[in-house]
Amino acid sequence: MLLWYSPDFYNKLMAIEIKLATTVEEQIKRLKNRGMTIRNESFAKDMLLHIGYYRLGFYWFPMERKYPNREEHDHTFREGADFDTCINLYKFDEAFRNLLSYYLLDIEVNVRTKVIYHISNLHKDNPTWFADNKIVMAPYISQFEQKYKREVANNDVIKRHAQKHINDKYAPAWKTLEYLSFGDLIRLIENLKSSNEKLLIYGCYGFNEDKSFPNYIDVVRVLRNNCAHGHPIFDLTLSKSIRASKLKKVLKGKSLHDNFHSNLQGALLVIQYLLYYLPNNKGDDFRNQIESFFEKWITDDIVPIVGYLKDTPWLSQKI
């Protein structure tokens, strides 16, 4: 079929700037022309070749004149913009992701274990309950076979099970769910048909209703994905706001940072809340580790960008 577009469409298309590859020398020249101070060009070349111009762009964006406007920015820098500040922010973000990953994995393991243990023991005679439409919503099950083949079946543990138990379509929950992505595990919880079974999981984390846990655990999922894939988190904005829920009374009367319920400060409080439901007082450990980290890694030059994190209104105990 032949498609026709107006001349105006083609004029706009031709006006779009085609991005071409550039050398590090050209990149440094471009940054200087836009107003960035580069004190050591040899160091800048090493960093650009190590981290990459595009990735570093996320970290010098806060120094651009039109920050935080992402749609109409012209890439020019404010007075005082310094390449070293960009690198310090990158190093802070990298170290922060590594620290958070430890605690986020702890939460994921705990949730995974709770689902496997509690729901499997409710259905002792059905070790593959996750694929039973009497227990789980049909839309989830209809997609599950492809997910199993794509994400689970090629794991060595699952392969050995299939070789030993040739009549099993799936390995039992305590094997299968260990290799399901965290996002799909969360969707499995949400697709349990029984409200009581969902509340059994939610209750492990202090919730007696069906809205707050999905909201809180999705914060963990988003942050865990960003950390795992090396995405910037210093300016994280959640697409879904954090519910006040359990934090409502604790935060009442406190001064909160702008957009607290969708930024990294709010996400940290959600993580701390959930960690209090893990063994060994993990909530206090998390707060102490993060506060020490901020003291070490938030250097004077990046205080205007991430210094607000030092004012996180931490929980003092399990709530």
Short mmCIF file of N, CA and C in Angstrom, two decimals, residues 210-302:
data_model
loop_
_atom_site.label_atom_id
_atom_site.label_comp_id
_atom_site.label_asym_id
_atom_site.label_seq_id
_atom_site.Cartn_x
_atom_site.Cartn_y
_atom_site.Cartn_z
N ASP A 210 -5.26 -4.54 50.46
CA ASP A 210 -4.66 -5.08 49.22
C ASP A 210 -4.08 -4.04 48.28
N LYS A 211 -3.82 -2.80 48.76
CA LYS A 211 -3.29 -1.78 47.87
C LYS A 211 -1.85 -1.37 48.19
N SER A 212 -1.50 -1.36 49.45
CA SER A 212 -0.20 -0.81 49.84
C SER A 212 0.98 -1.71 49.50
N PHE A 213 0.85 -3.01 49.76
CA PHE A 213 1.97 -3.89 49.47
C PHE A 213 2.33 -3.89 47.99
N PRO A 214 1.36 -4.03 47.06
CA PRO A 214 1.73 -3.96 45.63
C PRO A 214 2.43 -2.66 45.28
N ASN A 215 2.00 -1.56 45.88
CA ASN A 215 2.62 -0.26 45.62
C ASN A 215 4.05 -0.22 46.15
N TYR A 216 4.26 -0.70 47.37
CA TYR A 216 5.59 -0.66 47.99
C TYR A 216 6.56 -1.61 47.29
N ILE A 217 6.08 -2.81 46.98
CA ILE A 217 7.00 -3.78 46.38
C ILE A 217 7.34 -3.39 44.95
N ASP A 218 6.48 -2.61 44.30
CA ASP A 218 6.81 -2.14 42.96
C ASP A 218 7.94 -1.11 43.01
N VAL A 219 8.03 -0.35 44.10
CA VAL A 219 9.16 0.56 44.30
C VAL A 219 10.46 -0.24 44.34
N VAL A 220 10.44 -1.35 45.06
CA VAL A 220 11.61 -2.24 45.13
C VAL A 220 11.96 -2.78 43.76
N ARG A 221 10.94 -3.21 43.01
CA ARG A 221 11.18 -3.76 41.67
C ARG A 221 11.84 -2.73 40.75
N VAL A 222 11.29 -1.52 40.72
CA VAL A 222 11.83 -0.47 39.85
C VAL A 222 13.27 -0.15 40.21
N LEU A 223 13.52 0.04 41.49
CA LEU A 223 14.87 0.40 41.93
C LEU A 223 15.84 -0.75 41.69
N ARG A 224 15.38 -1.97 41.94
CA ARG A 224 16.24 -3.15 41.71
C ARG A 224 16.62 -3.27 40.24
N ASN A 225 15.66 -3.04 39.34
CA ASN A 225 15.94 -3.10 37.91
C ASN A 225 16.94 -2.03 37.49
N ASN A 226 16.77 -0.81 38.00
CA ASN A 226 17.69 0.27 37.67
C ASN A 226 19.10 -0.04 38.15
N CYS A 227 19.20 -0.58 39.37
CA CYS A 227 20.52 -0.93 39.91
C CYS A 227 21.15 -2.06 39.12
N ALA A 228 20.38 -3.07 38.79
CA ALA A 228 20.90 -4.24 38.09
C ALA A 228 21.41 -3.89 36.69
N HIS A 229 20.78 -2.92 36.05
CA HIS A 229 21.14 -2.56 34.68
C HIS A 229 22.04 -1.32 34.60
N GLY A 230 22.47 -0.82 35.76
CA GLY A 230 23.39 0.31 35.76
C GLY A 230 22.78 1.63 35.34
N HIS A 231 21.46 1.77 35.49
CA HIS A 231 20.81 3.02 35.14
C HIS A 231 20.99 4.05 36.25
N PRO A 232 21.02 5.34 35.92
CA PRO A 232 21.15 6.37 36.95
C PRO A 232 19.97 6.31 37.93
N ILE A 233 20.27 6.49 39.21
CA ILE A 233 19.20 6.49 40.22
C ILE A 233 19.19 7.79 41.02
N PHE A 234 20.22 8.64 40.90
CA PHE A 234 20.32 9.83 41.75
C PHE A 234 19.13 10.77 41.56
N ASP A 235 18.51 10.77 40.37
CA ASP A 235 17.36 11.63 40.11
C ASP A 235 16.11 10.81 39.80
N LEU A 236 16.03 9.64 40.42
CA LEU A 236 14.91 8.73 40.20
C LEU A 236 13.56 9.42 40.41
N THR A 237 12.66 9.22 39.46
CA THR A 237 11.28 9.66 39.60
C THR A 237 10.38 8.45 39.32
N LEU A 238 9.60 8.06 40.30
CA LEU A 238 8.73 6.91 40.16
C LEU A 238 7.51 7.28 39.32
N SER A 239 7.08 6.37 38.47
CA SER A 239 5.89 6.65 37.64
C SER A 239 4.61 6.57 38.47
N LYS A 240 4.65 5.80 39.56
CA LYS A 240 3.51 5.71 40.47
C LYS A 240 3.94 6.24 41.84
N SER A 241 3.18 7.17 42.36
CA SER A 241 3.52 7.75 43.66
C SER A 241 3.42 6.71 44.77
N ILE A 242 4.24 6.87 45.79
CA ILE A 242 4.23 5.99 46.94
C ILE A 242 3.02 6.32 47.81
N ARG A 243 2.25 5.30 48.17
CA ARG A 243 1.11 5.51 49.06
C ARG A 243 1.59 5.89 50.46
N ALA A 244 0.88 6.79 51.10
CA ALA A 244 1.25 7.20 52.45
C ALA A 244 1.12 6.02 53.42
N SER A 245 -0.02 5.35 53.40
CA SER A 245 -0.24 4.09 54.10
C SER A 245 0.43 4.05 55.48
N LYS A 246 1.34 3.11 55.67
CA LYS A 246 2.01 2.90 56.96
C LYS A 246 2.87 4.09 57.37
N LEU A 247 3.29 4.90 56.41
CA LEU A 247 4.20 6.01 56.71
C LEU A 247 3.45 7.27 57.13
N LYS A 248 2.12 7.25 57.02
CA LYS A 248 1.33 8.46 57.20
C LYS A 248 1.54 9.10 58.57
N LYS A 249 1.40 8.30 59.63
CA LYS A 249 1.53 8.84 60.98
C LYS A 249 2.96 9.26 61.28
N VAL A 250 3.91 8.49 60.79
CA VAL A 250 5.32 8.78 61.05
C VAL A 250 5.74 10.10 60.41
N LEU A 251 5.22 10.38 59.21
CA LEU A 251 5.62 11.58 58.46
C LEU A 251 4.79 12.81 58.80
N LYS A 252 3.72 12.61 59.55
CA LYS A 252 2.84 13.74 59.86
C LYS A 252 3.60 14.85 60.58
N GLY A 253 3.50 16.07 60.04
CA GLY A 253 4.13 17.22 60.66
C GLY A 253 5.58 17.43 60.27
N LYS A 254 6.16 16.48 59.50
CA LYS A 254 7.57 16.62 59.09
C LYS A 254 7.66 17.34 57.76
N SER A 255 8.74 18.09 57.59
CA SER A 255 8.98 18.76 56.31
C SER A 255 9.53 17.75 55.33
N LEU A 256 8.84 17.58 54.21
CA LEU A 256 9.25 16.60 53.21
C LEU A 256 9.77 17.31 51.97
N HIS A 257 10.75 16.70 51.33
CA HIS A 257 11.30 17.24 50.09
C HIS A 257 10.22 17.24 49.01
N ASP A 258 10.32 18.20 48.09
CA ASP A 258 9.38 18.24 46.97
C ASP A 258 9.33 16.88 46.28
N ASN A 259 8.13 16.44 45.93
CA ASN A 259 7.95 15.16 45.24
C ASN A 259 8.44 13.97 46.05
N PHE A 260 8.40 14.10 47.38
CA PHE A 260 8.88 13.03 48.26
C PHE A 260 8.27 11.68 47.88
N HIS A 261 6.98 11.66 47.56
CA HIS A 261 6.28 10.40 47.31
C HIS A 261 6.58 9.80 45.94
N SER A 262 7.46 10.42 45.18
CA SER A 262 7.85 9.82 43.90
C SER A 262 9.36 9.92 43.67
N ASN A 263 10.13 10.34 44.67
CA ASN A 263 11.57 10.47 44.46
C ASN A 263 12.36 9.45 45.27
N LEU A 264 13.67 9.54 45.20
CA LEU A 264 14.55 8.56 45.83
C LEU A 264 14.43 8.59 47.35
N GLN A 265 14.18 9.75 47.92
CA GLN A 265 14.03 9.85 49.37
C GLN A 265 12.86 8.99 49.85
N GLY A 266 11.72 9.09 49.16
CA GLY A 266 10.58 8.27 49.51
C GLY A 266 10.85 6.79 49.30
N ALA A 267 11.57 6.47 48.22
CA ALA A 267 11.91 5.07 47.93
C ALA A 267 12.77 4.48 49.04
N LEU A 268 13.70 5.27 49.58
CA LEU A 268 14.55 4.79 50.66
C LEU A 268 13.73 4.44 51.90
N LEU A 269 12.71 5.24 52.17
CA LEU A 269 11.87 4.98 53.33
C LEU A 269 11.05 3.71 53.15
N VAL A 270 10.59 3.45 51.93
CA VAL A 270 9.87 2.21 51.64
C VAL A 270 10.79 1.01 51.86
N ILE A 271 12.02 1.11 51.39
CA ILE A 271 12.98 0.01 51.57
C ILE A 271 13.22 -0.24 53.05
N GLN A 272 13.43 0.85 53.82
CA GLN A 272 13.67 0.68 55.25
C GLN A 272 12.46 0.04 55.93
N TYR A 273 11.26 0.50 55.56
CA TYR A 273 10.04 -0.08 56.14
C TYR A 273 10.02 -1.60 55.93
N LEU A 274 10.24 -2.05 54.70
CA LEU A 274 10.18 -3.48 54.40
C LEU A 274 11.29 -4.25 55.10
N LEU A 275 12.46 -3.64 55.21
CA LEU A 275 13.59 -4.32 55.84
C LEU A 275 13.34 -4.61 57.32
N TYR A 276 12.51 -3.82 57.97
CA TYR A 276 12.20 -4.09 59.37
C TYR A 276 11.45 -5.41 59.54
N TYR A 277 10.88 -5.94 58.45
CA TYR A 277 10.16 -7.21 58.52
C TYR A 277 11.06 -8.39 58.17
N LEU A 278 12.35 -8.12 57.98
CA LEU A 278 13.34 -9.18 57.77
C LEU A 278 14.08 -9.43 59.08
N PRO A 279 14.71 -10.58 59.23
CA PRO A 279 15.43 -10.88 60.48
C PRO A 279 16.62 -9.94 60.70
N ASN A 280 17.10 -9.92 61.93
CA ASN A 280 18.35 -9.25 62.32
C ASN A 280 18.29 -7.72 62.23
N ASN A 281 17.10 -7.17 62.46
CA ASN A 281 16.99 -5.71 62.57
C ASN A 281 17.55 -4.98 61.36
N LYS A 282 17.22 -5.46 60.19
CA LYS A 282 17.79 -4.91 58.96
C LYS A 282 17.42 -3.44 58.72
N GLY A 283 16.28 -3.00 59.25
CA GLY A 283 15.88 -1.60 59.05
C GLY A 283 16.87 -0.63 59.65
N ASP A 284 17.32 -0.90 60.89
CA ASP A 284 18.31 -0.04 61.54
C ASP A 284 19.65 -0.13 60.82
N ASP A 285 20.02 -1.33 60.43
CA ASP A 285 21.29 -1.52 59.73
C ASP A 285 21.31 -0.71 58.43
N PHE A 286 20.20 -0.75 57.70
CA PHE A 286 20.08 -0.01 56.45
C PHE A 286 20.26 1.48 56.68
N ARG A 287 19.54 2.02 57.66
CA ARG A 287 19.63 3.46 57.93
C ARG A 287 21.07 3.86 58.28
N ASN A 288 21.71 3.08 59.13
CA ASN A 288 23.09 3.41 59.54
C ASN A 288 24.05 3.35 58.37
N GLN A 289 23.90 2.34 57.53
CA GLN A 289 24.78 2.20 56.37
C GLN A 289 24.60 3.34 55.38
N ILE A 290 23.35 3.72 55.14
CA ILE A 290 23.07 4.79 54.18
C ILE A 290 23.57 6.13 54.71
N GLU A 291 23.35 6.41 55.99
CA GLU A 291 23.81 7.68 56.54
C GLU A 291 25.33 7.80 56.48
N SER A 292 26.03 6.71 56.77
CA SER A 292 27.50 6.71 56.68
C SER A 292 27.95 6.89 55.23
N PHE A 293 27.21 6.26 54.33
CA PHE A 293 27.53 6.37 52.90
C PHE A 293 27.40 7.81 52.43
N PHE A 294 26.32 8.48 52.82
CA PHE A 294 26.12 9.87 52.41
C PHE A 294 27.24 10.78 52.91
N GLU A 295 27.66 10.56 54.15
CA GLU A 295 28.73 11.38 54.71
C GLU A 295 30.02 11.24 53.91
N LYS A 296 30.26 10.04 53.41
CA LYS A 296 31.50 9.78 52.67
C LYS A 296 31.41 10.22 51.21
N TRP A 297 30.27 10.00 50.57
CA TRP A 297 30.21 10.12 49.12
C TRP A 297 29.55 11.40 48.60
N ILE A 298 28.79 12.09 49.44
CA ILE A 298 28.18 13.34 48.97
C ILE A 298 29.18 14.47 49.19
N THR A 299 29.99 14.69 48.17
CA THR A 299 31.02 15.73 48.23
C THR A 299 30.38 17.11 48.04
N ASP A 300 31.12 18.15 48.42
CA ASP A 300 30.56 19.51 48.40
C ASP A 300 29.99 19.89 47.04
N ASP A 301 30.65 19.45 45.96
CA ASP A 301 30.21 19.88 44.64
C ASP A 301 28.90 19.24 44.18
N ILE A 302 28.55 18.08 44.76
CA ILE A 302 27.28 17.45 44.34
C ILE A 302 26.17 17.65 45.37
#
